[in-house]
Coordinates of C-alpha atoms and ligand atoms in Angstrom, one line a residue:
X58 CA 279.6 229.9 32.3
X59 CA 276.2 230.7 33.7
X60 CA 272.7 229.5 32.8
X61 CA 271.4 232.9 31.8
X62 CA 273.3 232.8 28.5
X63 CA 271.6 229.6 27.2
X64 CA 269.7 229.9 24.2
X65 CA 266.5 228.1 25.4
X66 CA 264.1 227.7 22.3
X67 CA 260.6 225.8 22.3
X68 CA 262.4 223.0 20.4
X69 CA 265.1 222.8 23.0
X70 CA 262.2 222.7 25.8
X71 CA 260.3 219.8 24.1
X72 CA 263.4 217.7 23.8
X73 CA 264.3 218.4 27.4
X74 CA 260.8 217.4 28.7
X75 CA 260.8 214.3 26.8
X76 CA 264.2 213.4 27.9
X77 CA 263.7 214.2 31.6
X78 CA 262.1 211.3 33.8
X79 CA 259.8 213.3 36.0
X80 CA 259.2 210.2 38.3
X81 CA 263.0 209.8 38.9
X82 CA 263.6 213.6 39.4
X83 CA 260.5 213.8 42.0
X84 CA 261.7 210.5 43.4
X85 CA 264.8 212.2 44.8
X86 CA 262.6 214.4 47.0
X87 CA 259.9 212.1 48.0
X88 CA 259.3 208.3 48.1
X89 CA 256.8 207.4 45.0
X90 CA 254.7 204.2 44.8
X91 CA 253.0 203.0 41.5
X92 CA 249.2 203.4 41.9
X93 CA 247.5 202.2 38.5
X94 CA 248.9 204.5 35.8
X95 CA 250.3 207.1 38.0
X96 CA 252.7 207.4 40.9
X97 CA 251.7 208.6 44.4
X98 CA 253.7 209.8 47.4
X99 CA 253.8 212.7 50.2
X100 CA 253.9 216.0 48.9
X101 CA 257.4 217.6 49.2
X102 CA 255.7 221.2 49.1
X103 CA 253.5 220.8 52.3
X104 CA 253.3 218.7 55.4
X105 CA 250.9 215.8 55.1
X106 CA 250.5 212.3 56.4
X107 CA 248.5 210.6 53.6
X108 CA 249.8 211.0 49.9
X109 CA 247.8 213.5 47.9
X110 CA 250.8 214.1 45.5
X111 CA 250.4 212.4 42.0
X112 CA 252.8 212.1 39.2
X113 CA 252.1 211.1 35.7
X114 CA 255.2 209.9 33.9
X115 CA 253.6 209.8 30.4
X116 CA 252.0 213.2 30.7
X117 CA 255.3 214.6 32.5
X118 CA 253.1 216.3 35.1
X119 CA 252.7 216.4 38.8
X120 CA 249.8 217.6 40.9
X121 CA 249.0 217.8 44.7
X122 CA 245.5 217.7 45.6
X123 CA 246.5 218.8 49.1
X124 CA 248.1 222.3 48.4
X125 CA 247.5 222.6 44.8
X126 CA 251.1 222.6 43.6
X127 CA 251.6 221.3 40.2
X128 CA 253.2 221.5 36.6
X129 CA 255.8 219.9 34.6
X130 CA 259.3 218.7 35.3
X131 CA 260.8 222.1 34.9
X132 CA 258.4 223.7 37.2
X133 CA 259.1 221.0 39.7
X134 CA 262.9 221.8 39.7
X135 CA 262.5 225.4 39.8
X136 CA 260.0 225.2 42.8
X137 CA 262.1 222.6 44.8
X138 CA 265.4 223.8 44.3
X139 CA 264.3 227.5 44.2
X140 CA 266.0 228.0 40.9
X141 CA 265.1 230.4 38.1
X142 CA 264.0 228.9 34.8
X143 CA 267.2 228.8 33.0
X144 CA 268.9 227.4 35.9
X145 CA 266.3 224.5 36.3
X146 CA 266.7 223.9 32.5
X147 CA 270.4 223.7 32.9
X148 CA 270.2 221.2 35.9
X149 CA 267.8 219.1 34.0
X150 CA 269.8 219.3 30.6
X151 CA 273.1 218.1 32.3
X152 CA 271.3 215.4 34.2
X153 CA 269.6 213.8 31.1
X154 CA 272.2 214.7 28.7
X155 CA 270.5 217.1 26.5
X156 CA 272.8 219.8 24.9
X157 CA 271.4 223.3 25.0
X158 CA 273.1 225.9 22.7
X159 CA 274.7 229.1 24.3
X160 CA 274.1 232.6 23.1
X161 CA 277.3 234.6 22.2
X162 CA 276.6 237.7 24.0
X163 CA 276.9 237.9 27.7
X164 CA 276.2 240.6 30.1
X165 CA 279.0 242.2 32.1
X166 CA 277.4 241.3 35.5
X167 CA 277.6 237.5 34.5
X168 CA 281.0 238.0 33.3
X169 CA 282.0 239.4 36.9
X170 CA 280.3 236.5 38.6
X171 CA 282.0 234.0 36.6
X172 CA 285.5 235.8 37.4
X173 CA 284.7 235.7 41.0
X174 CA 284.0 232.0 40.9
X175 CA 287.2 231.4 39.0
X176 CA 289.3 233.6 41.4
X177 CA 288.0 231.7 44.5
X178 CA 288.5 228.5 42.8
X179 CA 292.1 229.4 42.2
X180 CA 292.5 230.7 45.7
X181 CA 291.2 227.3 47.1
X182 CA 293.7 225.4 44.9
X183 CA 296.5 227.8 46.2
X184 CA 295.8 227.3 49.8
X185 CA 295.3 223.4 49.5
X186 CA 298.7 223.4 47.7
X187 CA 300.3 225.3 50.7
X188 CA 298.7 222.8 53.1
X189 CA 300.4 219.9 51.1
X190 CA 303.8 221.4 51.5
X191 CA 306.0 219.7 54.0
X192 CA 305.9 220.9 57.6
X193 CA 303.6 223.9 57.7
X194 CA 301.6 225.4 60.6
X195 CA 298.2 224.2 59.5
X196 CA 299.6 220.7 58.9
X197 CA 300.9 220.6 62.4
X198 CA 297.8 221.8 63.8
X199 CA 295.7 219.3 62.0
X200 CA 298.0 216.5 63.1
X201 CA 297.9 217.7 66.6
X202 CA 294.1 217.7 66.5
X203 CA 294.4 214.0 65.1
X204 CA 292.5 215.0 61.8
X205 CA 293.4 212.1 59.3
X206 CA 295.1 212.9 56.1
X207 CA 292.6 211.8 53.7
X208 CA 289.9 214.3 55.4
X209 CA 292.2 217.2 54.4
X210 CA 291.9 216.8 50.6
X211 CA 288.1 215.4 50.9
X212 CA 287.2 218.7 52.6
X213 CA 289.4 220.8 50.4
X214 CA 291.4 222.3 53.5
X215 CA 294.0 224.9 53.0
X216 CA 296.7 226.8 54.6
X217 CA 297.1 230.5 54.4
X218 CA 300.6 231.3 55.2
X219 CA 301.8 233.9 57.8
X220 CA 302.2 236.7 55.2
X221 CA 300.5 239.9 53.9
X222 CA 300.9 239.1 50.3
X223 CA 300.8 235.5 49.5
X224 CA 297.5 235.0 47.8
X225 CA 297.9 238.6 46.3
X226 CA 301.2 237.6 44.6
X227 CA 299.8 234.3 43.5
X228 CA 296.6 235.7 41.8
X229 CA 297.1 239.4 41.0
X230 CA 298.6 238.3 37.6
X231 CA 295.6 236.9 36.6
X232 CA 293.0 238.9 38.3
X233 CA 292.5 242.6 39.0
X234 CA 292.9 243.7 42.7
X235 CA 289.3 245.0 43.0
X236 CA 288.0 241.6 41.9
X237 CA 290.2 239.9 44.5
X238 CA 288.8 242.4 47.2
X239 CA 285.2 241.8 46.1
X240 CA 286.0 237.9 46.4
X241 CA 287.0 238.6 50.0
X242 CA 290.4 237.4 49.5
X243 CA 292.1 240.8 49.8
X244 CA 291.6 243.6 52.2
X245 CA 291.9 247.1 51.1
X246 CA 294.6 249.1 53.2
X247 CA 292.9 251.5 55.6
X248 CA 295.3 254.3 54.6
X249 CA 296.9 254.6 51.2
X250 CA 296.6 252.4 48.2
X251 CA 296.9 248.7 47.9
X252 CA 295.4 245.6 49.5
X253 CA 296.7 242.9 51.7
X254 CA 295.7 239.1 52.1
X255 CA 292.7 238.7 54.3
X256 CA 293.5 235.3 55.6
X257 CA 297.0 235.2 57.2
X258 CA 298.4 232.2 59.4
X259 CA 295.1 230.3 59.4
X260 CA 293.8 226.9 58.6
X261 CA 291.1 227.3 56.0
X262 CA 287.9 225.7 55.5
X263 CA 286.3 226.1 52.1
X264 CA 282.6 227.0 51.8
X265 CA 281.0 225.8 48.4
X266 CA 277.6 226.6 46.8
X267 CA 275.1 224.0 45.8
X268 CA 277.1 223.2 42.7
X269 CA 280.2 222.7 44.5
X270 CA 282.0 225.9 43.5
X271 CA 284.2 227.6 46.2
X272 CA 282.3 230.7 47.1
X273 CA 284.1 231.7 50.5
X274 CA 286.3 230.5 53.4
X275 CA 286.4 230.3 56.9
X276 CA 289.7 230.4 58.7
X277 CA 291.0 229.2 62.1
X278 CA 293.6 231.1 63.7
X279 CA 296.9 229.0 64.1
X280 CA 299.0 231.1 66.6
X281 CA 297.8 231.0 69.9
X282 CA 296.8 234.5 70.4
X283 CA 295.5 234.8 66.7
X284 CA 292.4 237.2 66.7
X285 CA 289.7 236.5 65.8
X286 CA 289.9 232.8 66.4
X287 CA 287.6 232.1 63.4
X288 CA 287.4 234.5 60.4
X289 CA 284.9 234.0 57.6
X290 CA 284.8 235.6 54.1
X291 CA 282.8 238.8 53.9
X292 CA 279.5 238.9 52.1
X293 CA 280.0 239.1 48.3
X294 CA 277.9 238.7 45.2
X295 CA 278.6 234.8 45.6
X296 CA 278.9 234.5 49.4
X297 CA 275.9 235.1 51.6
X298 CA 276.5 233.6 54.8
X299 CA 272.6 233.3 55.9
X300 CA 271.9 231.3 52.8
X301 CA 275.0 229.0 52.7
X302 CA 275.6 225.9 55.0
X303 CA 279.0 224.7 55.5
X304 CA 279.4 221.1 54.2
X305 CA 276.2 221.0 52.3
X306 CA 277.5 220.2 49.1
X307 CA 279.5 217.3 50.3
X308 CA 276.6 216.2 52.5
X309 CA 273.8 216.2 49.8
X310 CA 274.0 212.5 49.0
X311 CA 274.5 211.4 52.6
X312 CA 271.4 213.5 53.5
X313 CA 269.3 211.9 50.8
X314 CA 270.6 208.3 51.6
X315 CA 270.2 208.6 55.5
X316 CA 267.0 210.8 55.2
X317 CA 268.1 213.2 57.9
X318 CA 270.5 216.1 58.3
X319 CA 272.8 216.8 61.4
X320 CA 273.2 220.3 62.3
X321 CA 276.4 221.6 64.0
X322 CA 277.6 225.1 64.7
X323 CA 281.2 225.1 63.9
X324 CA 283.8 223.8 61.4
X325 CA 285.4 221.4 63.8
X326 CA 282.0 220.1 65.0
X327 CA 281.4 219.2 61.4
X328 CA 284.9 217.6 61.2
X329 CA 284.1 215.6 64.2
X330 CA 280.9 214.2 63.1
X331 CA 282.2 213.4 59.5
X332 CA 285.1 211.5 61.3
X333 CA 282.5 209.6 63.1
X334 CA 280.9 208.4 59.9
X335 CA 278.0 211.0 60.0
X336 CA 278.6 212.3 56.6
X337 CA 275.0 214.1 56.6
X338 CA 276.3 216.9 58.7
X339 CA 276.2 220.6 57.8
X340 CA 277.4 223.7 59.7
X341 CA 276.0 227.1 60.1
X342 CA 279.5 228.6 60.3
X343 CA 279.5 229.6 63.9
X344 CA 276.4 231.7 63.9
X345 CA 272.8 230.8 64.6
X346 CA 270.7 228.8 62.0
X347 CA 268.8 231.3 59.9
X348 CA 265.2 230.6 58.3
X349 CA 266.9 230.6 54.9
X350 CA 269.2 227.7 55.8
X351 CA 266.4 225.8 57.4
X352 CA 264.1 226.2 54.3
X353 CA 267.1 224.9 52.2
X354 CA 267.5 221.9 54.1
X355 CA 263.7 221.2 54.0
X356 CA 264.0 220.6 50.3
X357 CA 266.6 217.8 50.9
X358 CA 265.0 215.8 53.8
X359 CA 262.2 215.9 56.3
X360 CA 264.3 215.0 59.5
X361 CA 266.9 217.0 61.4
X362 CA 269.1 216.3 64.4
X363 CA 270.6 219.3 66.1
X364 CA 274.1 218.7 67.6
X365 CA 275.0 221.8 69.4
X366 CA 277.6 222.5 72.2
X367 CA 276.5 221.2 75.8
X368 CA 276.9 224.5 77.4
X369 CA 274.4 227.1 78.1
X370 CA 275.0 229.2 74.9
X371 CA 274.7 225.8 72.9
X372 CA 271.4 224.9 74.6
X373 CA 270.0 228.4 74.0
X374 CA 271.0 228.1 70.3
X375 CA 269.3 224.8 70.2
X376 CA 266.0 226.4 71.3
X377 CA 266.3 229.0 68.5
X378 CA 267.1 226.4 65.9
X379 CA 264.3 224.1 67.0
X380 CA 262.0 226.8 66.4
X381 CA 263.1 227.3 62.7
X382 CA 263.3 223.6 62.2
X383 CA 259.7 223.1 63.6
X384 CA 258.5 226.0 61.7
X385 CA 259.7 224.4 58.4
X386 CA 257.8 221.1 59.5
X387 CA 261.1 219.0 60.3
X388 CA 260.8 216.0 62.5
X389 CA 263.3 217.1 64.9
X390 CA 265.8 215.5 67.5
X391 CA 268.4 217.0 69.8
X392 CA 271.7 214.8 70.4
X393 CA 272.5 214.8 74.0
X394 CA 275.9 216.1 74.7
X395 CA 277.8 216.0 78.1
X396 CA 277.7 219.2 80.0
X397 CA 280.3 221.7 78.6
X398 CA 281.4 219.5 75.7
X399 CA 281.2 220.1 71.9
X400 CA 281.1 217.2 69.3
X401 CA 284.9 217.5 69.0
X402 CA 285.5 217.0 72.7
X403 CA 283.3 214.1 72.7
X404 CA 285.0 212.7 69.7
X405 CA 288.5 212.8 71.5
X406 CA 287.2 211.4 74.7
X407 CA 284.7 208.7 73.6
X408 CA 285.8 207.9 70.1
X409 CA 283.8 207.9 66.8
X410 CA 281.5 205.2 67.6
X411 CA 280.2 207.2 70.7
X412 CA 279.7 210.2 68.8
X413 CA 277.6 208.4 66.0
X414 CA 275.7 206.5 68.7
X415 CA 274.6 210.0 70.2
X416 CA 273.2 211.1 67.0
X417 CA 271.4 207.9 66.4
X418 CA 270.0 207.8 69.9
X419 CA 269.0 211.5 70.0
X420 CA 265.8 212.0 71.7
X421 CA 262.8 213.6 70.2
X422 CA 262.9 217.3 70.5
X423 CA 260.2 217.7 73.3
X424 CA 261.9 214.9 75.5
X425 CA 265.1 216.8 75.2
X426 CA 263.3 220.2 76.0
X427 CA 261.9 218.6 79.1
X428 CA 265.2 217.4 80.2
X429 CA 266.7 220.8 79.5
X430 CA 264.2 223.0 81.1
X431 CA 262.8 220.7 83.8
X432 CA 259.5 222.2 84.3
X433 CA 258.6 219.3 86.8
X434 CA 261.5 219.7 89.0
X435 CA 260.6 219.0 92.6
X436 CA 260.1 221.9 94.9
X437 CA 259.9 224.4 92.1
X438 CA 257.9 227.6 93.0
X439 CA 254.8 227.9 90.8
X440 CA 255.8 231.1 89.1
X441 CA 259.2 229.4 88.0
X442 CA 257.3 226.3 86.8
X443 CA 255.0 228.6 84.7
X444 CA 258.0 230.4 83.4
X445 CA 259.7 227.2 82.3
X446 CA 256.6 225.7 80.8
X447 CA 256.4 229.0 78.9
X448 CA 259.9 228.5 77.4
X449 CA 258.8 225.1 76.2
X450 CA 255.5 226.6 74.7
X451 CA 257.6 229.1 73.0
X452 CA 259.4 226.3 71.1
X453 CA 256.1 224.4 70.4
X454 CA 254.6 227.6 69.1
X455 CA 256.7 227.5 66.2
X456 CA 255.3 224.2 64.9
X457 CA 253.5 225.1 61.6
X458 CA 251.1 222.2 61.4
X459 CA 248.2 222.7 64.0
X460 CA 247.5 219.2 64.3
X461 CA 251.2 218.2 65.1
X462 CA 251.5 221.3 67.5
X463 CA 248.4 220.0 69.3
X464 CA 249.8 216.5 69.7
X465 CA 253.1 218.1 71.2
X466 CA 250.8 220.2 73.5
X467 CA 249.2 216.9 74.6
X468 CA 252.6 215.3 75.5
X469 CA 253.7 218.5 77.3
X470 CA 250.4 218.4 79.4
X471 CA 250.9 214.9 80.3
X472 CA 254.6 215.5 81.3
X473 CA 253.9 218.5 83.4
X474 CA 250.4 217.5 84.9
X475 CA 248.8 220.8 83.7
X476 CA 245.3 220.4 82.1
X477 CA 245.9 220.4 78.2
X478 CA 243.2 223.0 77.8
X479 CA 245.0 225.5 79.9
X480 CA 248.3 225.1 77.9
X481 CA 246.6 225.1 74.7
X482 CA 244.5 228.3 75.6
X483 CA 247.9 230.1 76.2
X484 CA 249.1 228.9 72.9
X485 CA 247.7 231.8 70.9
X486 CA 249.4 234.4 73.0
X487 CA 252.6 232.4 72.6
X488 CA 252.3 232.5 68.8
X489 CA 252.2 236.2 68.8
X490 CA 255.2 236.1 71.0
X491 CA 256.8 233.8 68.3
X492 CA 256.1 236.2 65.5
X493 CA 257.6 239.2 67.4
X494 CA 260.5 237.0 68.6
X495 CA 262.9 239.5 67.4
X496 CA 262.0 241.9 70.1
X497 CA 262.1 239.1 72.5
X498 CA 259.8 240.7 75.1
X499 CA 256.2 239.9 75.7
X500 CA 256.4 236.2 75.9
X501 CA 253.9 234.3 78.0
X502 CA 256.4 233.9 80.7
X503 CA 256.7 237.6 81.4
X504 CA 252.8 238.2 81.2
X505 CA 252.1 235.1 83.3
X506 CA 253.9 236.5 86.3
X507 CA 252.6 239.9 85.9
X508 CA 249.0 239.1 85.6
X509 CA 246.7 242.0 86.8
X510 CA 243.5 240.0 86.9
X511 CA 242.2 239.0 90.3
X512 CA 239.3 237.0 91.8
X513 CA 238.3 235.8 95.3
X514 CA 239.6 232.5 96.3
X515 CA 236.2 230.6 96.2
X516 CA 235.8 231.7 92.6
X517 CA 239.4 230.5 91.7
X518 CA 238.6 227.2 93.4
X519 CA 235.5 227.0 91.2
X520 CA 237.4 227.6 88.1
X521 CA 239.8 224.8 89.2
X522 CA 237.2 222.3 89.5
X523 CA 235.7 223.3 86.1
X524 CA 239.0 222.5 84.5
X525 CA 239.4 219.2 86.4
X526 CA 238.6 215.8 84.9
X527 CA 235.5 215.5 87.1
X528 CA 232.1 214.2 85.5
X529 CA 230.2 216.6 87.5
X530 CA 231.6 219.7 85.7
X531 CA 228.8 220.2 83.4
X532 CA 226.2 219.6 86.2
X533 CA 227.8 222.5 88.3
X534 CA 227.9 224.7 85.4
X535 CA 224.2 224.2 84.8
X536 CA 223.4 224.7 88.5
X537 CA 225.8 227.7 89.0
X538 CA 224.0 231.1 88.9
X539 CA 226.6 233.6 87.5
X540 CA 224.9 236.1 89.7
X541 CA 227.0 234.5 92.6
X542 CA 230.2 235.5 90.8
X543 CA 231.7 238.8 91.5
X544 CA 235.0 238.6 89.4
X545 CA 234.2 239.6 85.8
X546 CA 237.1 237.4 84.4
X547 CA 235.6 234.4 86.2
X548 CA 232.1 235.0 84.8
X549 CA 233.6 235.2 81.2
X550 CA 235.5 231.9 81.8
X551 CA 232.4 230.2 83.2
X552 CA 230.2 231.4 80.1
X553 CA 232.9 230.2 77.8
X554 CA 233.1 226.7 79.7
X555 CA 229.3 226.5 79.6
X556 CA 229.2 227.2 75.7
X557 CA 231.5 224.4 74.9
X558 CA 231.8 221.0 76.2
X559 CA 235.1 220.9 78.2
X560 CA 235.9 217.5 76.6
X561 CA 239.3 217.6 74.7
X562 CA 238.2 219.2 71.6
X563 CA 240.9 221.5 71.4
X564 CA 240.0 223.8 68.3
X565 CA 236.6 224.6 69.8
X566 CA 238.1 225.5 73.1
X567 CA 240.5 227.7 71.7
X568 CA 238.0 229.5 69.4
X569 CA 235.9 229.9 72.4
X570 CA 238.4 231.5 74.7
X571 CA 239.9 233.5 71.8
X572 CA 237.8 236.5 73.3
X573 CA 239.9 236.4 76.6
X574 CA 242.5 238.8 76.9
X575 CA 246.1 237.8 77.5
X576 CA 245.8 238.5 81.2
X577 CA 242.7 236.5 81.4
X578 CA 244.3 233.5 79.8
X579 CA 247.3 234.1 82.0
X580 CA 244.9 234.0 85.0
X581 CA 243.4 230.7 83.8
X582 CA 246.9 229.3 83.7
X583 CA 248.0 230.7 87.0
X584 CA 245.0 228.9 88.6
X585 CA 245.8 225.5 86.8
X586 CA 249.2 225.6 88.1
X587 CA 248.4 226.0 91.7
X588 CA 249.9 223.2 93.5
X589 CA 247.5 222.8 96.3
X590 CA 245.0 219.9 96.2
X591 CA 242.3 220.2 93.6
X592 CA 238.8 220.7 95.0
X593 CA 236.8 217.5 95.5
X594 CA 233.2 217.3 94.5
X595 CA 232.1 217.7 98.2
X596 CA 234.4 220.8 98.3
X597 CA 232.7 222.2 95.2
X598 CA 229.1 221.9 96.8
X599 CA 230.7 223.7 99.7
X600 CA 232.2 226.3 97.5
X601 CA 228.8 226.9 95.8
X602 CA 227.2 227.6 99.0
X603 CA 229.9 229.9 100.1
X604 CA 229.5 231.7 96.8
X605 CA 225.6 231.9 97.1
X606 CA 225.9 232.8 100.7
X607 CA 228.1 235.7 99.9
X608 CA 225.9 236.9 97.2
X609 CA 222.7 236.7 99.4
X610 CA 224.7 238.6 102.0
X611 CA 225.5 241.3 99.7
X612 CA 221.9 241.5 98.5
X613 CA 220.7 241.6 102.1
X614 CA 223.0 244.5 103.0
X615 CA 221.7 246.4 99.9
X616 CA 218.2 245.7 101.0
X617 CA 218.7 246.7 104.5
X618 CA 220.1 250.2 103.3
X619 CA 216.9 250.5 101.1
X620 CA 214.8 249.7 104.0
X621 CA 216.3 252.4 106.2
X622 CA 215.9 254.9 103.4
X623 CA 212.2 253.9 102.9
X624 CA 211.4 254.0 106.7
X625 CA 212.9 257.5 106.9
X626 CA 210.7 258.4 104.1
X627 CA 207.8 256.7 105.6
X628 CA 207.3 254.7 102.4
X629 CA 205.6 251.3 102.3
X630 CA 208.5 248.7 103.3
X631 CA 206.3 245.5 103.1
X632 CA 208.1 244.2 100.1
X633 CA 211.4 245.0 101.1
X634 CA 210.9 243.3 104.3
X635 CA 209.6 240.2 102.6
X636 CA 212.6 240.2 100.2
X637 CA 215.1 240.5 103.2
X638 CA 213.4 237.5 105.1
X639 CA 213.3 235.5 102.1
X640 CA 217.1 235.7 101.6
X641 CA 217.9 235.2 105.2
X642 CA 215.9 231.9 105.3
X643 CA 218.0 230.8 102.4
X644 CA 221.1 231.7 104.0
X645 CA 220.0 229.7 107.0
X646 CA 219.0 226.7 105.0
X647 CA 222.5 226.8 103.3
X648 CA 224.2 226.9 106.7
X649 CA 222.1 223.9 107.8
X650 CA 223.0 221.9 104.9
X651 CA 226.6 222.7 105.0
Ligands
ZN787 ZN1 251.0 219.6 48.4

């Protein structure tokens, strides 16, 4: 049965709207509080900290004054669960006990999908029955790994026997071969006619859709040399790996209850966490988390804990997952796993309580990143430090909310002792890197090391001072004559600093330096990450003198050339001589003061 054959009339809709409690439906997605006649809460469609989302039970309407989302209960279900109209109607009808008549005629496409669901459900029953038979390979494997028997049935585990035709024999009487191939249960022979079982000699995990229907399988090889170790169902009209999450159907209630979702990579990681009592766990079936999966999870809850393997591949995957979760606005934590261990190793070594504790005590994602990347490791070369900070910035750049992103930058600046303005100024370049992340070149880390912009040391030191906490910054800025500066990038940065107060108003700062090129911004961060002591106020006075003197000397030399030319042409040189003398007096004066 599919929802597209529902006979949805206006009468039916009116009945459904009056039967559906909109406060109850929306209350599953965001906490609502009574406020006068209406209910108020945080909008489930956009990130906000103060409630601008209002629900009126009598009118059956909701509206968000923040993002403009609004409508009736059907609209809400469509938006929040990404359902089409008939599907949303069907969900509400079954929840509130409204009967909707069905049309007689159905399209062949719907029939085909229904047949796929039926075949997959039959296959799941068949594999589960085979696991229930005494002494089979999958049973021995599960016992050996210490998986308790009640979990076998709870998760619908199965056994694909070591044969080429077991599922084919079991189902071919009821379903045509091409349907079983489309369902991913059979594989067509490379040569000749016919097909054989896709899953052989494997322990099977069943993947379900949102309504709990089996849509595919993941199989773990049971023989030691079995290749590949894990085999998933192929893509089919009902199985889309990038949209589905293993365990989501079973975890839905626990996710709502605990208000968090725990993400793992594989089937056995999932099993380990469920055994540890962390029922709100889902797995991305051995591949990287996808944007579609992150979006799906965000509709269920706002908090996520990433629990990937404690090896370099797992940590790398964690960086990727963090970016997707942060882009969706998740409050994200990362479980600390011992080096080289996965959740299943941990369960076996430390027991279920220890696993659950690692999840509960998972640090905030930034704390984890700092532990993982270690940008403040002692004795680090400044280029290496820069590169490590860039790796963290790459993750922070994914945070969609600007205010929250700035907050994380502030924490990062504190942790790595780099002025916030400098980190934040590189942020825009980073965001661009994030957008083109698929090409994975051109991140700040690369450009930072390859900066082509240069400036004399004294001018660099001046910039360092202007980025410091000194109260005299603005005074220096007002005294500084730009003519002393030879480097065009330093001139531009000084102009930028002068136009804005360098106080910590980040948004203005970023707007101001938006004109700088990537290289120029990189130049700025390079100066800020210099590990030598910052110039003192006295040192800056000295710097200004050095800059002015060098400017005057340049002018004197130009004037002397002009003087020589004028003398050769026997022109009047009085003015030139006076100009030279005036500058030489100033040079001498600066020298005396220094
Ligand atoms: Zn909103």
